């Protein structure tokens, strides 16, 4: 029966003699039959032998700790500096972009609203101008009155203007229907 290769920590513990007896023999037999695990155990033995040599100089723990803390402090400062630069790059243009978006939004709404109002006004002016041209070119007030008198209508229309309101005379009078000023497609 072939054993599944153990994890590297178990092989290291076996090499250090930390595995109890029933598993110790099974691991020894597996390492003899598995070239991958045998190679890993050989590299662990080499590493252990290199660390046990007297000519390998060990740093004093205080110096090693100081070197590690300096490196950590340097990394922390670099990360803070990088994040500060990113924040500055994003925070400076953010208000400008928000202000520009608001201005563009307000301008768009204003143009849309004024465009609708202007189109209604232009339509009314155009229709009034066309009605004025038709009235002045072909039909006079007398002909309208003659037409209305020929019709059998019982409706009497009386228009009375306020007295002394300061109206000014500007151009020739013409008749305009209310429907001419309504936008196409519905009542408001």
mmCIF file of C-alpha atoms in Angstrom:
data_model
loop_
_atom_site.group_PDB
_atom_site.id
_atom_site.type_symbol
_atom_site.label_atom_id
_atom_site.label_comp_id
_atom_site.label_asym_id
_atom_site.label_seq_id
_atom_site.Cartn_x
_atom_site.Cartn_y
_atom_site.Cartn_z
ATOM 1 C CA UNK A 1 0.000 0.000 0.000
ATOM 2 C CA UNK A 2 1.368 3.377 -1.092
ATOM 3 C CA UNK A 3 1.276 6.178 1.486
ATOM 4 C CA UNK A 4 0.294 9.722 0.466
ATOM 5 C CA UNK A 5 3.257 12.111 0.744
ATOM 6 C CA UNK A 6 3.209 13.920 4.092
ATOM 7 C CA UNK A 7 3.363 17.695 4.324
ATOM 8 C CA UNK A 8 6.793 19.364 4.692
ATOM 9 C CA UNK A 9 6.231 20.254 8.369
ATOM 10 C CA UNK A 10 5.695 16.574 9.243
ATOM 11 C CA UNK A 11 8.884 15.580 7.384
ATOM 12 C CA UNK A 12 10.845 18.280 9.264
ATOM 13 C CA UNK A 13 9.409 17.091 12.591
ATOM 14 C CA UNK A 14 10.319 13.474 11.685
ATOM 15 C CA UNK A 15 13.902 14.529 10.853
ATOM 16 C CA UNK A 16 14.165 16.359 14.204
ATOM 17 C CA UNK A 17 12.897 13.237 16.054
ATOM 18 C CA UNK A 18 9.628 14.816 17.166
ATOM 19 C CA UNK A 19 7.261 12.185 15.646
ATOM 20 C CA UNK A 20 6.078 9.356 17.973
ATOM 21 C CA UNK A 21 6.872 5.709 17.360
ATOM 22 C CA UNK A 22 4.037 4.273 15.282
ATOM 23 C CA UNK A 23 4.296 7.114 12.740
ATOM 24 C CA UNK A 24 8.090 7.359 12.852
ATOM 25 C CA UNK A 25 8.571 3.925 11.243
ATOM 26 C CA UNK A 26 5.874 4.533 8.611
ATOM 27 C CA UNK A 27 7.497 7.850 7.625
ATOM 28 C CA UNK A 28 10.969 6.236 7.458
ATOM 29 C CA UNK A 29 9.636 3.529 5.148
ATOM 30 C CA UNK A 30 7.859 6.153 2.950
ATOM 31 C CA UNK A 31 10.978 8.346 2.652
ATOM 32 C CA UNK A 32 13.008 5.301 1.502
ATOM 33 C CA UNK A 33 10.456 4.520 -1.224
ATOM 34 C CA UNK A 34 9.557 8.087 -2.363
ATOM 35 C CA UNK A 35 12.237 10.026 -4.277
ATOM 36 C CA UNK A 36 10.419 13.382 -3.772
ATOM 37 C CA UNK A 37 10.264 13.056 -0.005
ATOM 38 C CA UNK A 38 13.825 11.643 0.119
ATOM 39 C CA UNK A 39 15.077 14.746 -1.748
ATOM 40 C CA UNK A 40 13.225 17.059 0.602
ATOM 41 C CA UNK A 41 14.654 15.266 3.676
ATOM 42 C CA UNK A 42 18.153 15.499 2.130
ATOM 43 C CA UNK A 43 17.769 19.280 1.667
ATOM 44 C CA UNK A 44 16.595 19.589 5.282
ATOM 45 C CA UNK A 45 19.680 17.637 6.438
ATOM 46 C CA UNK A 46 21.943 19.944 4.395
ATOM 47 C CA UNK A 47 20.335 23.003 5.910
ATOM 48 C CA UNK A 48 20.647 21.595 9.416
ATOM 49 C CA UNK A 49 24.317 20.726 8.855
ATOM 50 C CA UNK A 50 25.015 24.231 7.530
ATOM 51 C CA UNK A 51 23.456 25.810 10.587
ATOM 52 C CA UNK A 52 25.437 23.560 12.955
ATOM 53 C CA UNK A 53 28.833 24.628 11.530
ATOM 54 C CA UNK A 54 30.937 26.675 13.965
ATOM 55 C CA UNK A 55 32.261 28.976 11.212
ATOM 56 C CA UNK A 56 28.772 30.369 10.516
ATOM 57 C CA UNK A 57 28.669 33.707 12.306
ATOM 58 C CA UNK A 58 25.410 34.477 14.041
ATOM 59 C CA UNK A 59 24.343 38.024 14.592
ATOM 60 C CA UNK A 60 23.661 39.013 18.104
ATOM 61 C CA UNK A 61 19.937 38.897 18.795
ATOM 62 C CA UNK A 62 19.814 42.573 19.758
ATOM 63 C CA UNK A 63 21.399 43.657 16.455
ATOM 64 C CA UNK A 64 19.198 41.299 14.456
ATOM 65 C CA UNK A 65 16.088 42.589 16.212
ATOM 66 C CA UNK A 66 17.162 46.195 15.601
ATOM 67 C CA UNK A 67 17.769 45.489 11.895
ATOM 68 C CA UNK A 68 14.339 43.845 11.554
ATOM 69 C CA UNK A 69 12.583 46.746 13.302
ATOM 70 C CA UNK A 70 14.389 49.293 11.120
ATOM 71 C CA UNK A 71 13.298 47.461 7.991
ATOM 72 C CA UNK A 72 9.693 47.234 9.245
ATOM 73 C CA UNK A 73 9.676 50.929 10.159
ATOM 74 C CA UNK A 74 11.042 51.827 6.712
ATOM 75 C CA UNK A 75 8.313 49.735 5.027
ATOM 76 C CA UNK A 76 5.590 51.339 7.148
ATOM 77 C CA UNK A 77 6.830 54.856 6.337
ATOM 78 C CA UNK A 78 6.998 54.033 2.608
ATOM 79 C CA UNK A 79 3.436 52.628 2.621
ATOM 80 C CA UNK A 80 2.107 55.669 4.487
ATOM 81 C CA UNK A 81 3.889 57.993 2.066
ATOM 82 C CA UNK A 82 2.491 56.109 -0.931
ATOM 83 C CA UNK A 83 -1.043 56.096 0.468
ATOM 84 C CA UNK A 84 -0.746 59.822 1.307
ATOM 85 C CA UNK A 85 0.275 60.585 -2.287
ATOM 86 C CA UNK A 86 -2.634 58.529 -3.635
ATOM 87 C CA UNK A 87 -5.049 60.290 -1.314
ATOM 88 C CA UNK A 88 -3.706 63.691 -2.344
ATOM 89 C CA UNK A 89 -3.942 62.807 -6.034
ATOM 90 C CA UNK A 90 -7.568 61.737 -5.616
ATOM 91 C CA UNK A 91 -8.769 64.340 -3.126
ATOM 92 C CA UNK A 92 -7.562 67.452 -4.964
ATOM 93 C CA UNK A 93 -9.440 66.881 -8.261
ATOM 94 C CA UNK A 94 -12.508 65.382 -6.589
ATOM 95 C CA UNK A 95 -14.120 68.723 -5.576
ATOM 96 C CA UNK A 96 -13.348 70.185 -8.985
ATOM 97 C CA UNK A 97 -14.923 67.201 -10.725
ATOM 98 C CA UNK A 98 -18.002 67.420 -8.498
ATOM 99 C CA UNK A 99 -18.349 71.161 -9.153
ATOM 100 C CA UNK A 100 -17.946 70.642 -12.902
ATOM 101 C CA UNK A 101 -20.591 67.908 -12.873
ATOM 102 C CA UNK A 102 -23.017 70.188 -11.012
ATOM 103 C CA UNK A 103 -22.416 73.080 -13.413
ATOM 104 C CA UNK A 104 -22.897 70.822 -16.429
ATOM 105 C CA UNK A 105 -26.067 69.392 -14.899
ATOM 106 C CA UNK A 106 -27.542 72.820 -14.153
ATOM 107 C CA UNK A 107 -26.649 74.117 -17.607
ATOM 108 C CA UNK A 108 -28.186 71.065 -19.249
ATOM 109 C CA UNK A 109 -31.436 71.433 -17.313
ATOM 110 C CA UNK A 110 -31.558 75.191 -17.980
ATOM 111 C CA UNK A 111 -30.987 74.695 -21.697
ATOM 112 C CA UNK A 112 -33.583 71.948 -21.852
ATOM 113 C CA UNK A 113 -36.216 74.024 -20.046
ATOM 114 C CA UNK A 114 -35.467 77.194 -22.006
ATOM 115 C CA UNK A 115 -35.437 75.214 -25.243
ATOM 116 C CA UNK A 116 -38.951 73.928 -24.539
ATOM 117 C CA UNK A 117 -40.212 77.400 -23.628
ATOM 118 C CA UNK A 118 -38.507 78.958 -26.642
ATOM 119 C CA UNK A 119 -39.941 76.349 -28.985
ATOM 120 C CA UNK A 120 -43.475 77.026 -27.709
ATOM 121 C CA UNK A 121 -42.925 80.774 -28.036
ATOM 122 C CA UNK A 122 -41.484 80.396 -31.539
ATOM 123 C CA UNK A 123 -44.444 78.234 -32.548
ATOM 124 C CA UNK A 124 -46.915 80.832 -31.268
ATOM 125 C CA UNK A 125 -45.069 83.690 -33.002
ATOM 126 C CA UNK A 126 -44.848 81.754 -36.255
ATOM 127 C CA UNK A 127 -48.541 80.876 -36.165
ATOM 128 C CA UNK A 128 -49.479 84.450 -35.334
ATOM 129 C CA UNK A 129 -47.278 85.736 -38.151
ATOM 130 C CA UNK A 130 -48.824 83.288 -40.605
ATOM 131 C CA UNK A 131 -52.314 84.266 -39.442
ATOM 132 C CA UNK A 132 -51.410 87.939 -39.807
ATOM 133 C CA UNK A 133 -50.125 87.369 -43.338
ATOM 134 C CA UNK A 134 -53.246 85.447 -44.323
ATOM 135 C CA UNK A 135 -55.489 88.074 -42.737
ATOM 136 C CA UNK A 136 -53.675 91.003 -44.320
ATOM 137 C CA UNK A 137 -53.242 89.439 -47.762
ATOM 138 C CA UNK A 138 -56.568 87.856 -48.550
ATOM 139 C CA UNK A 139 -59.145 88.448 -45.886
ATOM 140 C CA UNK A 140 -60.110 91.754 -44.422
ATOM 141 C CA UNK A 141 -62.232 92.422 -41.403
ATOM 142 C CA UNK A 142 -65.176 93.215 -43.640
ATOM 143 C CA UNK A 143 -64.968 89.844 -45.370
ATOM 144 C CA UNK A 144 -64.839 88.050 -42.017
ATOM 145 C CA UNK A 145 -67.895 89.927 -40.821
ATOM 146 C CA UNK A 146 -69.656 89.164 -44.097
ATOM 147 C CA UNK A 147 -68.800 85.454 -43.754
ATOM 148 C CA UNK A 148 -70.048 85.341 -40.179
ATOM 149 C CA UNK A 149 -73.286 87.104 -41.090
ATOM 150 C CA UNK A 150 -73.953 84.574 -43.873
ATOM 151 C CA UNK A 151 -73.630 81.715 -41.412
ATOM 152 C CA UNK A 152 -76.724 80.781 -39.528
ATOM 153 C CA UNK A 153 -75.279 81.131 -36.064
ATOM 154 C CA UNK A 154 -76.994 82.398 -33.029
ATOM 155 C CA UNK A 155 -73.792 83.206 -31.156
ATOM 156 C CA UNK A 156 -73.081 86.796 -30.377
ATOM 157 C CA UNK A 157 -69.545 87.786 -29.467
ATOM 158 C CA UNK A 158 -68.819 91.051 -27.716
ATOM 159 C CA UNK A 159 -65.295 92.193 -26.976
ATOM 160 C CA UNK A 160 -64.922 95.098 -24.598
ATOM 161 C CA UNK A 161 -61.613 96.603 -23.643
ATOM 162 C CA UNK A 162 -60.962 98.339 -20.351
ATOM 163 C CA UNK A 163 -61.243 102.119 -20.473
ATOM 164 C CA UNK A 164 -57.960 104.033 -20.310
ATOM 165 C CA UNK A 165 -55.652 101.088 -19.746
ATOM 166 C CA UNK A 166 -52.797 102.489 -21.793
ATOM 167 C CA UNK A 167 -52.970 100.085 -24.703
ATOM 168 C CA UNK A 168 -50.889 101.076 -27.665
ATOM 169 C CA UNK A 169 -51.718 100.465 -31.264
ATOM 170 C CA UNK A 170 -49.024 98.355 -32.920
ATOM 171 C CA UNK A 171 -49.736 97.053 -36.376
ATOM 172 C CA UNK A 172 -52.905 95.767 -37.920
ATOM 173 C CA UNK A 173 -55.332 93.733 -35.815
ATOM 174 C CA UNK A 174 -55.770 90.044 -36.574
ATOM 175 C CA UNK A 175 -57.697 87.128 -35.135
ATOM 176 C CA UNK A 176 -55.789 84.345 -33.415
ATOM 177 C CA UNK A 177 -57.365 81.190 -32.057
ATOM 178 C CA UNK A 178 -56.399 79.788 -28.666
ATOM 179 C CA UNK A 179 -55.765 76.425 -30.304
ATOM 180 C CA UNK A 180 -52.960 78.035 -32.301
ATOM 181 C CA UNK A 181 -51.041 78.608 -29.062
ATOM 182 C CA UNK A 182 -51.526 75.089 -27.674
ATOM 183 C CA UNK A 183 -48.613 72.690 -28.092
ATOM 184 C CA UNK A 184 -49.292 69.894 -30.534
ATOM 185 C CA UNK A 185 -50.705 66.724 -29.004
ATOM 186 C CA UNK A 186 -52.564 67.806 -25.900
ATOM 187 C CA UNK A 187 -54.086 70.327 -23.551
ATOM 188 C CA UNK A 188 -52.270 71.865 -20.671
#
